[in-house]
XYZ file of C-alpha atoms in Angstrom:
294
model
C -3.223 -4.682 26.741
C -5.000 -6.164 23.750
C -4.675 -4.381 20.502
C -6.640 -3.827 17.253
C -5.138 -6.150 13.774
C -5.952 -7.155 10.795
C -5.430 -9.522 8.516
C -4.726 -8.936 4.436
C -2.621 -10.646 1.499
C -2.110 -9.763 -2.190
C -1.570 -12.362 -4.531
C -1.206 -14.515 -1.326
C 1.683 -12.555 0.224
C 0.210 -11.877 3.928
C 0.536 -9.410 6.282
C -0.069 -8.588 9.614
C -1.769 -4.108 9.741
C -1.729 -2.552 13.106
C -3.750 0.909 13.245
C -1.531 2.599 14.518
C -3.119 6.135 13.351
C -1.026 8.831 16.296
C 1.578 6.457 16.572
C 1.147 6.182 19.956
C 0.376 2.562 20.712
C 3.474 0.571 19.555
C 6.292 2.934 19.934
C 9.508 1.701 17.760
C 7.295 -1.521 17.375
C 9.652 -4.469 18.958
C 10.819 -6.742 16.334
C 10.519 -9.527 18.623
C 6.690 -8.334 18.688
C 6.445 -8.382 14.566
C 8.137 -11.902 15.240
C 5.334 -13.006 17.379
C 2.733 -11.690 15.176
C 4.213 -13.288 11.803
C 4.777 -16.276 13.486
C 2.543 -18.865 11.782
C 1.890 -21.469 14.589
C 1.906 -19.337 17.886
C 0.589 -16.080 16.282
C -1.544 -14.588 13.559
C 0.936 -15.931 10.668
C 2.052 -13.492 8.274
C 5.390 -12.461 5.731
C 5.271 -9.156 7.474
C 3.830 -6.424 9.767
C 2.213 -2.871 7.747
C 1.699 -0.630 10.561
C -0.654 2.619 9.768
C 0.354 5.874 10.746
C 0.006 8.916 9.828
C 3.346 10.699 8.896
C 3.375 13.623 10.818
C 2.975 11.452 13.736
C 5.857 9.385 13.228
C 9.715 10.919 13.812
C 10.862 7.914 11.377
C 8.685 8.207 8.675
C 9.596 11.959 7.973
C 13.035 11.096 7.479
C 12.069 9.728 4.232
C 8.786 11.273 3.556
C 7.037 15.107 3.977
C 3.655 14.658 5.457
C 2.445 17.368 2.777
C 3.197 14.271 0.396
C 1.564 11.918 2.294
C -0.254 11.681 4.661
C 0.218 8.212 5.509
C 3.201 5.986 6.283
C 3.113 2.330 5.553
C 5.971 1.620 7.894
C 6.708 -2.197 7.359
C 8.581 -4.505 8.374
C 9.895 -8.170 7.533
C 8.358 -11.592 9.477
C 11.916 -11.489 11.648
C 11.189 -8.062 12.714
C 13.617 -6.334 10.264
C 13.258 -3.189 8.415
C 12.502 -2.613 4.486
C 12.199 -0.160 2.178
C 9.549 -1.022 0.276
C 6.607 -4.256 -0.206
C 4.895 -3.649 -3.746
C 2.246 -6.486 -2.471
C 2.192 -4.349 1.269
C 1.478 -1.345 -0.386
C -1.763 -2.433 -2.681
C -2.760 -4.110 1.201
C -2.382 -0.962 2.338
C -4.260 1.053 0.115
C -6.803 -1.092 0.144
C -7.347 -1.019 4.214
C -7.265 2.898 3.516
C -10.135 3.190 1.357
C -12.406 0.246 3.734
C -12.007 2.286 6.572
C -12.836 5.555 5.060
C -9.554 7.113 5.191
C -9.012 8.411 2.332
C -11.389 9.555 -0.338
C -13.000 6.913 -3.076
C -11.509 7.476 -6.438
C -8.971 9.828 -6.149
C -4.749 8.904 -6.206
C -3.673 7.232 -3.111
C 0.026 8.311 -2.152
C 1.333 6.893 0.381
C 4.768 7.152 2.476
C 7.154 4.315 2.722
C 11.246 4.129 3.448
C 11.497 4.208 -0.439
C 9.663 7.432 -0.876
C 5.984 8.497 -1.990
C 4.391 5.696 -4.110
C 0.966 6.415 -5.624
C -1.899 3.833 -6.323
C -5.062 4.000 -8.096
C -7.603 1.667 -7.340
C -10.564 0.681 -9.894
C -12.479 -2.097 -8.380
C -10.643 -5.555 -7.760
C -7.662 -4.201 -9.612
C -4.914 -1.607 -7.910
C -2.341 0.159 -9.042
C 0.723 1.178 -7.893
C 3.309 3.040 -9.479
C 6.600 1.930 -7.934
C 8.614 4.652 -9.648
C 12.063 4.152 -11.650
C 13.992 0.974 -11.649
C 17.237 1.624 -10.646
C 19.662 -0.894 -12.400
C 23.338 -1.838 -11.041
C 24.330 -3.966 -13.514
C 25.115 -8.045 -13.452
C 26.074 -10.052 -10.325
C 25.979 -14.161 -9.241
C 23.346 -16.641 -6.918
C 24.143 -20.113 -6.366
C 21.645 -22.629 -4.531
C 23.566 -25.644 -3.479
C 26.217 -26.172 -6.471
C 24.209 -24.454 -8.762
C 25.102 -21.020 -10.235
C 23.911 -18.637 -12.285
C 24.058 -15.045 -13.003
C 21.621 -12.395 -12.335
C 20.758 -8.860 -12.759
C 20.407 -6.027 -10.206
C 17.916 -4.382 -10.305
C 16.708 -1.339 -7.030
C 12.866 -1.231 -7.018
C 13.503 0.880 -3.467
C 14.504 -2.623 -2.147
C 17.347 -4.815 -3.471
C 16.695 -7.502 -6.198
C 19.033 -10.081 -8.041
C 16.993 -11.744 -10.649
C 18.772 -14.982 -11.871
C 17.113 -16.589 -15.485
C 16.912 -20.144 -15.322
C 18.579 -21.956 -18.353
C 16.427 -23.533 -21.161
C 14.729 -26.765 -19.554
C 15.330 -25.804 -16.357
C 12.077 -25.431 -14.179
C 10.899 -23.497 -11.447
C 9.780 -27.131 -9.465
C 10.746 -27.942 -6.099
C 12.672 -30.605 -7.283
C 14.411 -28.666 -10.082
C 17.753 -26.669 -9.292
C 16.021 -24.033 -7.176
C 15.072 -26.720 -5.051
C 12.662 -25.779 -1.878
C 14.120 -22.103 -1.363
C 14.059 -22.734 2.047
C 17.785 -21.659 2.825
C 18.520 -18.192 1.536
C 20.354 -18.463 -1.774
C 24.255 -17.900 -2.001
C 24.692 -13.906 -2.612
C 27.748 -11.802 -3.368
C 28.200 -9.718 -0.046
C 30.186 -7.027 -1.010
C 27.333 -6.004 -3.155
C 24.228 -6.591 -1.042
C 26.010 -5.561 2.307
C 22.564 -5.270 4.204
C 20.856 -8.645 2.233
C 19.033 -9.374 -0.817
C 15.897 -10.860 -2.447
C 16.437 -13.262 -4.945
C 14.069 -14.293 -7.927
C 14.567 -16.985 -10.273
C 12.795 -16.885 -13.708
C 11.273 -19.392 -15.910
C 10.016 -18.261 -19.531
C 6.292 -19.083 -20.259
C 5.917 -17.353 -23.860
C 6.101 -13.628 -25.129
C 5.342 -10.996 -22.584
C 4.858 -13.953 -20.520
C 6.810 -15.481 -17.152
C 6.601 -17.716 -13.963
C 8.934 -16.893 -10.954
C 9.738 -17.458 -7.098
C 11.624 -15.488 -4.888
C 13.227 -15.849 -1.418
C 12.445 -12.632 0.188
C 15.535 -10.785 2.423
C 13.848 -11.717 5.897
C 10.806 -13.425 5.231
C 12.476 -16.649 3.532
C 10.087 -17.475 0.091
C 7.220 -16.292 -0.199
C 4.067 -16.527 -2.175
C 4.384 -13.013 -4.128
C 6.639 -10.395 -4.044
C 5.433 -7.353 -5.658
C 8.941 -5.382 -6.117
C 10.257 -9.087 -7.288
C 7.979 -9.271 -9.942
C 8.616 -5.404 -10.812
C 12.553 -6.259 -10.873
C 11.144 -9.387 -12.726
C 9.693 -7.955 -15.382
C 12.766 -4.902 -15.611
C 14.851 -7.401 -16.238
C 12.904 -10.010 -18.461
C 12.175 -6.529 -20.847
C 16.126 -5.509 -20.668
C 17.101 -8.770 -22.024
C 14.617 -8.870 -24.751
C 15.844 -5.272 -26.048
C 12.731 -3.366 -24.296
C 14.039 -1.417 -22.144
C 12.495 2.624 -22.277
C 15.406 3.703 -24.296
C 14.259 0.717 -26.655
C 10.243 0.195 -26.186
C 8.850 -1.609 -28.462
C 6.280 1.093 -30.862
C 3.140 0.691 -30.196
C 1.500 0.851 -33.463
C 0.886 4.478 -33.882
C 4.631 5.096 -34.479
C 5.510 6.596 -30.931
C 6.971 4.308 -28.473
C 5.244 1.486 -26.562
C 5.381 0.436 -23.126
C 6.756 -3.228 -21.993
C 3.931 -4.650 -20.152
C 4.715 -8.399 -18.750
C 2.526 -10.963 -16.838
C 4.059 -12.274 -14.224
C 2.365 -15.963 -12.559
C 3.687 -16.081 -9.147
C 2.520 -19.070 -6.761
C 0.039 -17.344 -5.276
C -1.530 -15.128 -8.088
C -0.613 -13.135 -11.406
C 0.539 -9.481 -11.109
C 0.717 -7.257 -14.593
C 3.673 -5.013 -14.982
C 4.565 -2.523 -16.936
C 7.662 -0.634 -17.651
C 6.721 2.661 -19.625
C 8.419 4.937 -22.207
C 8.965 7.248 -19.325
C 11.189 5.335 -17.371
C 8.253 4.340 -15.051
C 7.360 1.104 -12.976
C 3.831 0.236 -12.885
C 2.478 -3.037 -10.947
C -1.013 -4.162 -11.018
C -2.813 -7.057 -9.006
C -5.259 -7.756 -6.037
C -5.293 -6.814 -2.728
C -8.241 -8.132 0.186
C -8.280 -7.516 3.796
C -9.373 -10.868 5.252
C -10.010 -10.475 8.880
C -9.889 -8.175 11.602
C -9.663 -8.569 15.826
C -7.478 -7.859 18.759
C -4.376 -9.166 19.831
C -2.066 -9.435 22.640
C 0.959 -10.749 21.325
């Protein structure tokens, strides 16, 4: 039977939202149906299925979430039908559809429930807000593309992240050493059991960098909003910023490091506060709406 979608992106990182509000209508949702949906040629095209339902309503989503919390669960999943944690880019989607359909009220926080915990988002007009919580860092690891290594930092935004700095006239092209990022970058196993997304870095100025990523299931992307939060955690370690070191802010208390990250399909500000805190701002539009029966 045909069932309601729609159709949102931020910073040109798509998705796939099926209203899903009882949790009634998909059941575990088949990944072979997200695979279907994402698919870009024989479905509706996307880097990953949000489905909307409400916590209480869903025996998954309280494993990680109390529906006094949140009322809503952004359950979401990866274009090959995988699970993950967390989609910074999902999650402003997500809020946004919210607020459009009247679902939660104008103005106010937004938390919302996701397999990384509560996240909360403030929207004020184009811009939203999302504070994706602490960064959790694990120390240095190793990608390679081809014959090309470097080392990288890993960094837990509620999803896994190894965020490699390209070398000084290196370049973020498609024909530099990243090449297309159409195979999944070389990864050390033993500490990404379960997979990895993988940003590469290219210096722009102060405060200021370009990256792409090759998302754990999706393949590269557009955006990746918990890439350019692991970005940014990074980028701010290795210029001595870090919360235990922020920068003062003028007044003689300590500043926050706030970093603009370009991405190829948009700019996302974020900011990594005295507190220890992780907050990511950009866009977010819901494009199109029907029904489906794929």
């Amino acid at each position: 039977m045909p069932y309601p979608f729609l159709k949102g992106h931020g910073t040109e990182n798509d998705f796939v939202l099926l209203p899903d509000h009882d949790g009634t209508l998909h059941g575990d949702l088949d990944p072979a149906r997200v695979a279907r949906l994402c698919d870009r040629r024989a479905g509706i095209g996307g880097d990953g299925v949000l489905r909307v339902v409400r916590t209480a309503a869903y025996a998954a989503a309280r494993e990680h979430v109390d529906p006094a919390e949140a009322e809503w669960f952004m359950d979401y999943r990866n274009s090959d039908g995988s699970l993950s944690e967390m989609c910074g880019n999902g999650v402003r989607v997500f809020a946004r559809h919210l607020l459009e359909e009247g679902l939660v009220e104008p103005g106010r926080p937004i938390p919302v429930g996701t397999r990384a915990g509560v996240k909360v988002i403030e929207v004020e007009g184009d811009r939203i807000t999302v504070d994706m919580g602490r960064p959790g860092l694990h120390g240095a690891t190793e990608v390679a593309v081809g014959a090309t290594r470097w080392p990288a930092a890993h960094v837990d935004m509620g999803n896994p992240h190894a965020v490699a700095f390209l070398a000084e006239g290196q370049t973020l092209a498609a024909d530099g050493p990243v090449g297309s990022l159409t195979a999944e970058p070389a990864y050390d196993q033993a500490v990404y059991p379960h997979g990895v997304n993988v940003e590469f870095v290219e210096r722009r100025g102060p405060g200021h960098v370009a990256m792409r990523v090759h998302e754990r299931g999706s393949g590269e992307t557009r955006s990746c909003g918990t890439g350019a939060c692991a970005v940014a955690v990074a980028v701010a370690l290795a210029d001595g910023r870090g919360p235990g070191a922020a920068v003062d802010d003028g007044a003689g208390g300590a500043g926050p490091a706030t970093y603009r990250v370009d991405l190829p399909g948009g700019t996302l500000e974020i900011t990594w506060t005295a507190e220890d805190r992780v907050l990511m701002s950009g866009p977010a539009v819901v494009v199109a709406r029907g029904t489906t029966a794929l």
